[in-house]
Short mmCIF file of C-alpha atoms and ligand atoms in Angstrom, two decimals:
data_model
loop_
_atom_site.label_atom_id
_atom_site.label_comp_id
_atom_site.label_asym_id
_atom_site.label_seq_id
_atom_site.Cartn_x
_atom_site.Cartn_y
_atom_site.Cartn_z
CA UNK A 1 5.04 125.35 36.83
CA UNK A 2 2.41 123.60 38.00
CA UNK A 3 2.92 120.43 40.79
CA UNK A 4 3.65 117.87 38.25
CA UNK A 5 6.87 120.02 37.39
CA UNK A 6 7.13 120.20 41.15
CA UNK A 7 6.68 116.79 41.78
CA UNK A 8 9.23 115.19 39.34
CA UNK A 9 11.56 118.09 40.44
CA UNK A 10 11.05 116.34 43.88
CA UNK A 11 12.51 112.55 42.32
CA UNK A 12 15.27 114.45 40.09
CA UNK A 13 16.67 116.26 43.55
CA UNK A 14 16.38 113.14 45.37
CA UNK A 15 18.25 111.08 42.72
CA UNK A 16 21.49 109.55 43.92
CA UNK A 17 22.96 107.76 40.73
CA UNK A 18 20.33 105.04 39.94
CA UNK A 19 18.57 105.09 43.45
CA UNK A 20 16.27 107.64 44.66
CA UNK A 21 16.27 108.52 48.24
CA UNK A 22 12.50 109.04 50.14
CA UNK A 23 13.60 112.35 51.24
CA UNK A 24 17.17 114.05 51.92
CA UNK A 25 18.83 113.71 55.27
CA UNK A 26 15.75 112.17 57.24
CA UNK A 27 15.98 108.84 54.99
CA UNK A 28 19.47 109.00 52.92
CA UNK A 29 19.36 105.62 51.79
CA UNK A 30 17.42 103.19 49.27
CA UNK A 31 14.13 101.60 51.23
CA UNK A 32 12.43 99.13 49.25
CA UNK A 33 8.65 100.03 49.10
CA UNK A 34 9.58 103.84 48.65
CA UNK A 35 11.54 102.73 45.77
CA UNK A 36 9.07 100.29 43.98
CA UNK A 37 6.12 103.47 44.61
CA UNK A 38 8.81 105.98 43.43
CA UNK A 39 9.59 103.87 40.31
CA UNK A 40 6.50 104.80 39.15
CA UNK A 41 6.40 108.10 38.93
CA UNK A 42 9.65 108.12 37.74
CA UNK A 43 8.14 105.83 34.50
CA UNK A 44 5.86 108.98 33.68
CA UNK A 45 8.63 111.15 32.38
CA UNK A 46 11.65 108.89 32.24
CA UNK A 47 11.57 105.46 31.72
CA UNK A 48 15.03 104.45 31.72
CA UNK A 49 15.31 105.86 35.09
CA UNK A 50 12.36 103.75 36.40
CA UNK A 51 14.07 100.61 35.53
CA UNK A 52 17.27 101.43 36.68
CA UNK A 53 15.78 101.89 40.52
CA UNK A 54 14.48 98.56 40.43
CA UNK A 55 17.90 96.97 38.97
CA UNK A 56 19.70 98.82 41.48
CA UNK A 57 17.00 97.27 44.19
CA UNK A 58 17.92 93.90 43.33
CA UNK A 59 21.61 94.29 43.44
CA UNK A 60 21.15 93.97 46.91
CA UNK A 61 19.27 90.93 47.27
CA UNK A 62 20.34 88.22 49.34
CA UNK A 63 21.14 84.59 48.44
CA UNK A 64 18.48 83.36 49.94
CA UNK A 65 15.91 85.39 47.88
CA UNK A 66 15.20 88.36 50.93
CA UNK A 67 14.85 92.14 49.41
CA UNK A 68 16.35 93.88 52.00
CA UNK A 69 13.55 96.61 53.43
CA UNK A 70 17.21 99.05 53.57
CA UNK A 71 20.18 99.39 51.03
CA UNK A 72 22.87 100.87 52.65
CA UNK A 73 24.67 102.37 49.57
CA UNK A 74 27.28 105.02 51.46
CA UNK A 75 28.04 106.21 54.95
CA UNK A 76 25.49 108.67 56.68
CA UNK A 77 25.54 110.75 59.78
CA UNK A 78 22.07 111.85 59.27
CA UNK A 79 20.56 108.26 59.86
CA UNK A 80 20.23 105.64 62.50
CA UNK A 81 20.38 102.84 63.07
CA UNK A 82 22.81 102.42 60.11
CA UNK A 83 25.07 99.51 58.51
CA UNK A 84 27.21 99.37 60.87
CA UNK A 85 24.44 98.58 63.89
CA UNK A 86 22.47 96.11 61.32
CA UNK A 87 25.28 94.38 60.50
CA UNK A 88 23.62 92.60 57.15
CA UNK A 89 24.13 92.56 53.32
CA UNK A 90 25.78 90.54 50.73
CA UNK A 91 26.66 92.69 47.51
CA UNK A 92 25.52 95.96 49.06
CA UNK A 93 25.24 96.31 53.08
CA UNK A 94 21.66 95.95 54.51
CA UNK A 95 19.25 95.81 56.95
CA UNK A 96 17.95 92.42 57.90
CA UNK A 97 14.25 92.26 57.34
CA UNK A 98 11.98 93.35 54.65
CA UNK A 99 9.12 95.45 53.71
CA UNK A 100 5.85 94.97 52.28
CA UNK A 101 6.45 93.43 48.77
CA UNK A 102 4.99 95.76 46.44
CA UNK A 103 7.65 95.34 43.81
CA UNK A 104 5.89 92.95 41.59
CA UNK A 105 3.05 94.82 41.39
CA UNK A 106 4.48 98.30 40.73
CA UNK A 107 6.42 96.12 37.49
CA UNK A 108 3.55 94.97 36.06
CA UNK A 109 2.38 98.45 36.18
CA UNK A 110 5.28 99.80 34.71
CA UNK A 111 5.40 97.02 32.11
CA UNK A 112 1.83 98.15 30.84
CA UNK A 113 2.32 101.78 30.74
CA UNK A 114 6.15 101.85 29.03
CA UNK A 115 6.21 103.29 25.70
CA UNK A 116 9.24 101.93 25.25
CA UNK A 117 8.27 98.39 24.72
CA UNK A 118 11.83 96.65 24.25
CA UNK A 119 13.19 98.20 27.31
CA UNK A 120 10.17 97.11 29.16
CA UNK A 121 10.46 93.75 28.26
CA UNK A 122 14.25 93.42 28.40
CA UNK A 123 14.39 94.76 32.04
CA UNK A 124 11.00 92.69 33.30
CA UNK A 125 12.75 89.42 31.66
CA UNK A 126 15.78 90.05 33.99
CA UNK A 127 13.57 90.93 36.82
CA UNK A 128 11.43 87.97 36.66
CA UNK A 129 13.74 85.22 37.78
CA UNK A 130 15.01 88.13 40.74
CA UNK A 131 11.16 88.61 41.72
CA UNK A 132 10.08 84.71 42.24
CA UNK A 133 13.39 84.10 44.28
CA UNK A 134 11.79 87.02 46.48
CA UNK A 135 8.45 85.79 46.78
CA UNK A 136 9.67 81.91 47.46
CA UNK A 137 11.54 83.78 50.44
CA UNK A 138 8.66 84.98 51.90
CA UNK A 139 6.50 81.80 51.67
CA UNK A 140 9.55 79.63 52.72
CA UNK A 141 11.42 81.44 55.27
CA UNK A 142 8.34 83.59 56.94
CA UNK A 143 5.96 80.73 56.69
CA UNK A 144 7.62 77.61 57.47
CA UNK A 145 4.84 75.31 58.70
CA UNK A 146 2.62 76.37 55.15
CA UNK A 147 -0.33 78.33 56.66
CA UNK A 148 -1.04 80.38 54.05
CA UNK A 149 -0.10 83.52 56.52
CA UNK A 150 3.45 84.97 56.06
CA UNK A 151 4.93 86.06 60.03
CA UNK A 152 6.50 89.49 60.15
CA UNK A 153 9.64 90.14 62.76
CA UNK A 154 9.73 93.81 63.00
CA UNK A 155 7.14 96.99 63.28
CA UNK A 156 9.53 98.40 60.64
CA UNK A 157 8.60 95.21 58.25
CA UNK A 158 5.58 96.47 57.98
CA UNK A 159 6.21 99.85 56.73
CA UNK A 160 3.65 100.87 59.22
CA UNK A 161 6.08 101.23 62.03
CA UNK A 162 4.29 102.75 64.81
CA UNK A 163 0.98 101.35 63.87
CA UNK A 164 -1.12 101.19 67.16
CA UNK A 165 -1.67 97.72 66.26
CA UNK A 166 2.11 96.85 67.22
CA UNK A 167 2.13 98.36 70.72
CA UNK A 168 1.34 95.24 72.70
CA UNK A 169 3.40 92.56 70.91
CA UNK A 170 6.48 95.40 70.91
CA UNK A 171 5.75 95.88 74.72
CA UNK A 172 6.38 92.32 75.29
CA UNK A 173 10.24 92.76 73.49
CA UNK A 174 12.91 93.59 75.94
CA UNK A 175 14.57 97.04 75.80
CA UNK A 176 18.22 97.50 74.57
CA UNK A 177 20.56 97.84 77.02
CA UNK A 178 22.89 100.25 75.40
CA UNK A 179 22.78 104.00 74.97
CA UNK A 180 21.80 105.40 71.29
CA UNK A 181 21.48 108.63 69.51
CA UNK A 182 18.10 108.94 67.37
CA UNK A 183 19.09 111.07 64.25
CA UNK A 184 15.05 111.50 63.15
CA UNK A 185 14.63 114.15 65.81
CA UNK A 186 16.87 116.27 64.31
CA UNK A 187 14.78 116.29 61.04
CA UNK A 188 11.23 115.99 62.06
CA UNK A 189 9.17 117.39 65.52
CA UNK A 190 8.75 114.37 68.06
CA UNK A 191 4.78 114.83 68.08
CA UNK A 192 5.13 113.28 64.64
CA UNK A 193 7.54 110.65 65.38
CA UNK A 194 7.84 107.53 67.58
CA UNK A 195 8.24 107.37 71.62
CA UNK A 196 11.56 106.21 72.92
CA UNK A 197 10.21 103.19 74.25
CA UNK A 198 9.50 102.06 70.92
CA UNK A 199 12.59 103.05 69.53
CA UNK A 200 14.37 100.92 72.60
CA UNK A 201 12.85 97.37 71.62
CA UNK A 202 12.74 98.62 67.50
CA UNK A 203 17.05 97.86 68.38
CA UNK A 204 16.81 95.14 70.46
CA UNK A 205 15.25 93.16 67.46
CA UNK A 206 18.05 94.67 65.18
CA UNK A 207 20.69 93.07 67.71
CA UNK A 208 18.31 89.96 67.71
CA UNK A 209 18.98 89.15 64.19
CA UNK A 210 22.60 89.80 64.35
CA UNK A 211 23.03 87.50 67.19
CA UNK A 212 21.16 84.89 65.48
CA UNK A 213 23.04 84.78 62.69
CA UNK A 214 20.34 86.20 60.80
CA UNK A 215 19.41 82.49 60.56
CA UNK A 216 15.90 82.09 59.06
CA UNK A 217 14.63 79.26 61.68
CA UNK A 218 16.07 80.20 64.66
CA UNK A 219 14.38 83.89 64.01
CA UNK A 220 11.23 82.26 63.59
CA UNK A 221 11.58 80.16 66.45
CA UNK A 222 12.64 82.71 69.11
CA UNK A 223 12.04 86.47 68.13
CA UNK A 224 10.07 88.16 70.73
CA UNK A 225 8.35 89.85 67.91
CA UNK A 226 5.97 87.61 65.52
CA UNK A 227 3.00 88.76 64.06
CA UNK A 228 0.43 88.11 60.88
CA UNK A 229 0.37 91.78 59.43
CA UNK A 230 -2.10 91.82 56.98
CA UNK A 231 -0.95 94.62 55.36
CA UNK A 232 2.04 92.64 54.43
CA UNK A 233 0.36 89.53 53.48
CA UNK A 234 -2.23 91.31 51.64
CA UNK A 235 0.71 93.09 49.08
CA UNK A 236 2.36 89.90 49.13
CA UNK A 237 -0.66 88.35 47.79
CA UNK A 238 -1.40 91.06 44.98
CA UNK A 239 1.83 91.08 44.00
CA UNK A 240 2.30 87.26 43.44
CA UNK A 241 -0.94 87.22 41.05
CA UNK A 242 0.92 90.47 39.43
CA UNK A 243 4.41 88.29 39.20
CA UNK A 244 2.55 85.08 37.84
CA UNK A 245 0.58 87.34 34.92
CA UNK A 246 4.05 88.77 33.98
CA UNK A 247 5.81 85.12 33.91
CA UNK A 248 2.81 83.91 32.21
CA UNK A 249 3.43 86.51 29.33
CA UNK A 250 7.14 86.85 29.67
CA UNK A 251 9.06 83.89 31.25
CA UNK A 252 7.03 81.00 30.97
CA UNK A 253 9.85 78.62 31.75
CA UNK A 254 10.10 79.79 35.46
CA UNK A 255 9.02 77.34 38.22
CA UNK A 256 6.56 79.46 39.93
CA UNK A 257 5.16 76.04 42.18
CA UNK A 258 5.74 78.09 45.20
CA UNK A 259 4.02 81.21 44.22
CA UNK A 260 0.87 79.12 43.17
CA UNK A 261 0.85 77.14 46.46
CA UNK A 262 1.47 80.38 48.60
CA UNK A 263 -1.71 82.05 46.97
CA UNK A 264 -3.46 79.27 47.18
CA UNK A 265 -2.79 78.76 50.83
CA UNK A 266 -3.52 82.32 51.87
CA UNK A 267 -6.64 82.66 49.61
CA UNK A 268 -8.16 80.11 52.25
CA UNK A 269 -6.44 81.21 55.21
CA UNK A 270 -7.33 85.36 55.09
CA UNK A 271 -10.73 84.47 56.28
CA UNK A 272 -9.54 83.39 59.65
CA UNK A 273 -8.54 87.09 60.01
CA UNK A 274 -11.89 88.58 59.10
CA UNK A 275 -13.61 90.29 62.11
CA UNK A 276 -17.76 90.07 61.52
CA UNK A 277 -17.53 92.87 64.16
CA UNK A 278 -15.00 95.27 63.02
CA UNK A 279 -15.78 94.81 59.20
CA UNK A 280 -12.16 94.15 58.38
CA UNK A 281 -9.41 91.85 58.57
CA UNK A 282 -7.83 91.90 61.68
CA UNK A 283 -3.79 91.66 62.36
CA UNK A 284 -2.70 89.05 64.76
CA UNK A 285 -0.39 88.44 67.66
CA UNK A 286 1.23 84.94 66.92
CA UNK A 287 2.95 84.81 70.23
CA UNK A 288 -0.07 85.70 72.21
CA UNK A 289 -2.19 83.93 69.87
CA UNK A 290 -4.92 86.75 69.57
CA UNK A 291 -6.12 89.66 67.35
CA UNK A 292 -5.05 93.08 67.34
CA UNK A 293 -8.11 94.70 67.29
CA UNK A 294 -7.27 98.12 65.76
CA UNK A 295 -8.62 99.14 62.41
CA UNK A 296 -6.30 100.42 60.49
CA UNK A 297 -5.50 101.07 57.30
CA UNK A 298 -3.73 97.56 56.61
CA UNK A 299 -7.36 95.59 57.69
CA UNK A 300 -8.13 97.51 54.38
CA UNK A 301 -5.51 95.90 52.11
CA UNK A 302 -7.53 92.58 51.21
CA UNK A 303 -9.91 94.53 48.95
CA UNK A 304 -6.22 94.98 47.19
CA UNK A 305 -5.22 91.68 46.47
CA UNK A 306 -8.56 90.45 45.93
CA UNK A 307 -8.86 88.33 48.79
CA UNK A 308 -12.41 89.13 50.28
CA UNK A 309 -15.35 87.81 49.45
CA UNK A 310 -18.13 90.23 47.56
CA UNK A 311 -20.14 90.21 50.75
CA UNK A 312 -17.11 91.13 52.92
CA UNK A 313 -16.08 93.70 50.29
CA UNK A 314 -19.40 95.47 50.96
CA UNK A 315 -18.66 95.13 54.22
CA UNK A 316 -15.69 96.93 54.42
CA UNK A 317 -17.20 99.55 51.46
CA UNK A 318 -19.36 100.85 53.98
CA UNK A 319 -16.82 100.75 56.62
CA UNK A 320 -14.39 103.02 54.48
CA UNK A 321 -17.46 105.45 53.42
CA UNK A 322 -17.42 106.03 57.53
CA UNK A 323 -13.99 106.43 57.68
CA UNK A 324 -13.54 108.77 54.96
CA UNK A 325 -15.94 110.90 55.82
CA UNK A 326 -14.42 111.33 59.37
CA UNK A 327 -11.27 113.27 57.46
CA UNK A 328 -11.41 115.37 54.44
CA UNK A 329 -8.01 114.43 53.73
CA UNK A 330 -8.70 110.88 53.02
CA UNK A 331 -8.70 107.53 54.41
CA UNK A 332 -6.86 108.23 57.81
CA UNK A 333 -4.00 105.38 59.04
CA UNK A 334 -5.90 104.94 62.15
CA UNK A 335 -9.78 105.41 62.31
CA UNK A 336 -10.16 108.41 63.80
CA UNK A 337 -12.51 106.74 66.08
CA UNK A 338 -10.04 104.23 67.68
CA UNK A 339 -8.73 105.20 71.09
CA UNK A 340 -5.21 104.82 69.78
CA UNK A 341 -5.51 107.62 66.98
CA UNK A 342 -3.58 110.36 66.92
CA UNK A 343 -3.94 112.32 63.57
CA UNK A 344 -0.11 113.53 62.91
CA UNK A 345 1.76 110.72 64.64
CA UNK A 346 3.45 108.39 62.62
CA UNK A 347 1.11 105.46 61.42
CA UNK A 348 -1.34 105.83 64.25
CA UNK A 349 -3.40 108.60 62.49
CA UNK A 350 -1.85 110.62 59.15
CA UNK A 351 -2.84 109.97 55.55
CA UNK A 352 -0.41 108.56 53.31
CA UNK A 353 -1.24 108.67 49.74
CA UNK A 354 0.48 105.56 48.54
CA UNK A 355 -2.39 103.53 50.96
CA UNK A 356 -4.96 105.44 49.83
CA UNK A 357 -3.97 104.51 46.42
CA UNK A 358 -4.03 101.01 47.29
CA UNK A 359 -7.35 101.01 49.02
CA UNK A 360 -9.19 103.40 45.85
CA UNK A 361 -7.48 100.34 43.46
CA UNK A 362 -9.14 97.83 45.59
CA UNK A 363 -12.75 99.32 45.87
CA UNK A 364 -12.57 99.85 41.81
CA UNK A 365 -11.43 95.80 41.61
CA UNK A 366 -15.04 95.16 43.53
CA UNK A 367 -16.91 97.67 41.29
CA UNK A 368 -17.32 100.48 44.03
CA UNK A 369 -15.96 103.41 41.81
CA UNK A 370 -18.05 106.29 43.32
CA UNK A 371 -15.90 105.32 46.45
CA UNK A 372 -12.85 104.83 45.06
CA UNK A 373 -12.85 108.47 43.23
CA UNK A 374 -14.24 110.08 46.86
CA UNK A 375 -10.85 108.50 48.11
CA UNK A 376 -8.78 109.93 45.42
CA UNK A 377 -10.39 113.06 45.80
CA UNK A 378 -10.10 113.42 49.14
CA UNK A 379 -6.12 112.41 48.78
CA UNK A 380 -5.57 115.10 46.51
CA UNK A 381 -6.17 117.79 48.96
CA UNK A 382 -3.33 116.79 50.98
CA UNK A 383 -1.05 117.96 48.02
CA UNK A 384 -3.39 120.72 47.01
CA UNK A 385 -3.16 121.88 50.59
CA UNK A 386 0.55 121.03 51.79
CA UNK A 387 2.67 119.71 48.96
CA UNK A 388 4.58 116.52 48.81
CA UNK A 389 5.02 115.34 52.67
CA UNK A 390 5.54 112.01 53.40
CA UNK A 391 2.23 111.85 55.69
CA UNK A 392 -0.42 114.35 56.13
CA UNK A 393 -2.30 114.97 59.29
CA UNK A 394 -5.42 113.25 58.52
CA UNK A 395 -7.35 116.37 60.53
CA UNK A 396 -5.97 119.48 59.13
CA UNK A 397 -3.94 117.94 55.89
CA UNK A 398 -0.84 119.62 57.57
CA UNK A 399 2.35 118.05 56.01
CA UNK A 400 3.83 115.75 58.74
CA UNK A 401 7.09 114.22 58.70
CA UNK A 402 10.19 114.43 55.73
CA UNK A 403 9.51 117.29 53.02
CA UNK A 404 10.24 117.00 49.32
CA UNK A 405 9.32 113.22 49.47
CA UNK A 406 9.90 110.97 46.78
CA UNK A 407 6.38 108.63 47.32
CA UNK A 408 4.40 111.51 47.47
CA UNK A 409 5.65 113.37 44.48
CA UNK A 410 5.31 109.45 42.73
CA UNK A 411 2.28 108.92 44.04
CA UNK A 412 0.93 112.14 42.62
CA UNK A 413 2.68 112.08 39.14
CA UNK A 414 1.17 108.69 38.70
CA UNK A 415 -2.45 108.74 40.09
CA UNK A 416 -3.55 112.03 40.95
CA UNK A 417 -2.19 114.35 38.11
CA UNK A 418 -4.49 113.96 35.07
CA UNK A 419 -7.51 115.92 35.60
C1 DGY B 501 12.68 104.74 60.05
O1 DGY B 501 13.96 104.75 60.30
O2 DGY B 501 11.82 104.83 60.98
C2 DGY B 501 11.99 104.12 59.25
O3 DGY B 501 11.28 103.82 58.82
C3 DGY B 501 13.05 102.26 59.48
O4 DGY B 501 12.38 101.67 58.00
#
């Protein structure tokens, strides 16, 4: 057996009747951006199953258009906080925040790569109105003042939970005043996971949404954590462009005016986040009204969105080259020279395959083909060294977090497999 078979077997083992869990035990439900990346892996060997992954996710879409970051398809005692703590969801119990909106990008890639064109076309036709509602939701509820930059209310929404960029805005959030038992530490060593003070605040925010009846306006105005997350903004923007391309081809009757306006707004507003000193786009604390000066991989993702000017892209490519030279295993999630860098701890340094893919894709768009190939070759070493973990120690390549991980297997199948 080669590692492509191993990767496919991970998706098969993590399949739960139409949705894929990121990994058994640690993450026993359907996570939105995991699911989108995982669908790309399914497409390489089971197209019908790939489309089903998307359909099941969008079954859990809220009436507002929001696609929750977790769909709780059942109960599980191996994860906390579960559906009872979140208290959200309409057709399917869910969390009350979203996650980076990579779905439309994944759907476009799947549509273009699919061999069964009639299945692909029928699936995309069904998904497009829901995707448009989802993107409209981002612009309407998360950028009500039409600044061009959507806001995020939780580090979990970034998908990059424990990034050093969120430390200071999160520290202002009060801790919860009730006791709880974390389940993640039963699966993963505590040196690879967030600390308790962070969890106390993650949970305060979960309570806050529930106490405010999940009301978009009340949360926007009163949430003690509100940031502009460059990763989230960039992934939404790229997905918006992919969505428009699909609508033009397959569903010209849909009203995409909100998305067109959102894309125009971001194209202009993103430049307010550019840092001459850092050669990247900085995340922003929207409550303290100041930039968050940490070079994390989120700050590079405007390349993936095509939002950087040619001159900015040149500067970012030089930064990426230097960043990559600090680790043999791909681009570390926090620049290794940052004081808060920890090579093994969740989003404070380890390498994630799908983020390295996004950066390489962005480099390719701007013509940096050799550097993109270097990113890919370095990333591949993670899998060669350690297999299919959730993330990889940026210094040693050791597998960290959950094992037999769906999105790692999926990225290996669709990005790393063909040499
Ligand atoms: C977790 O529980 O660690 C998840 O990342 C939340 O989405």
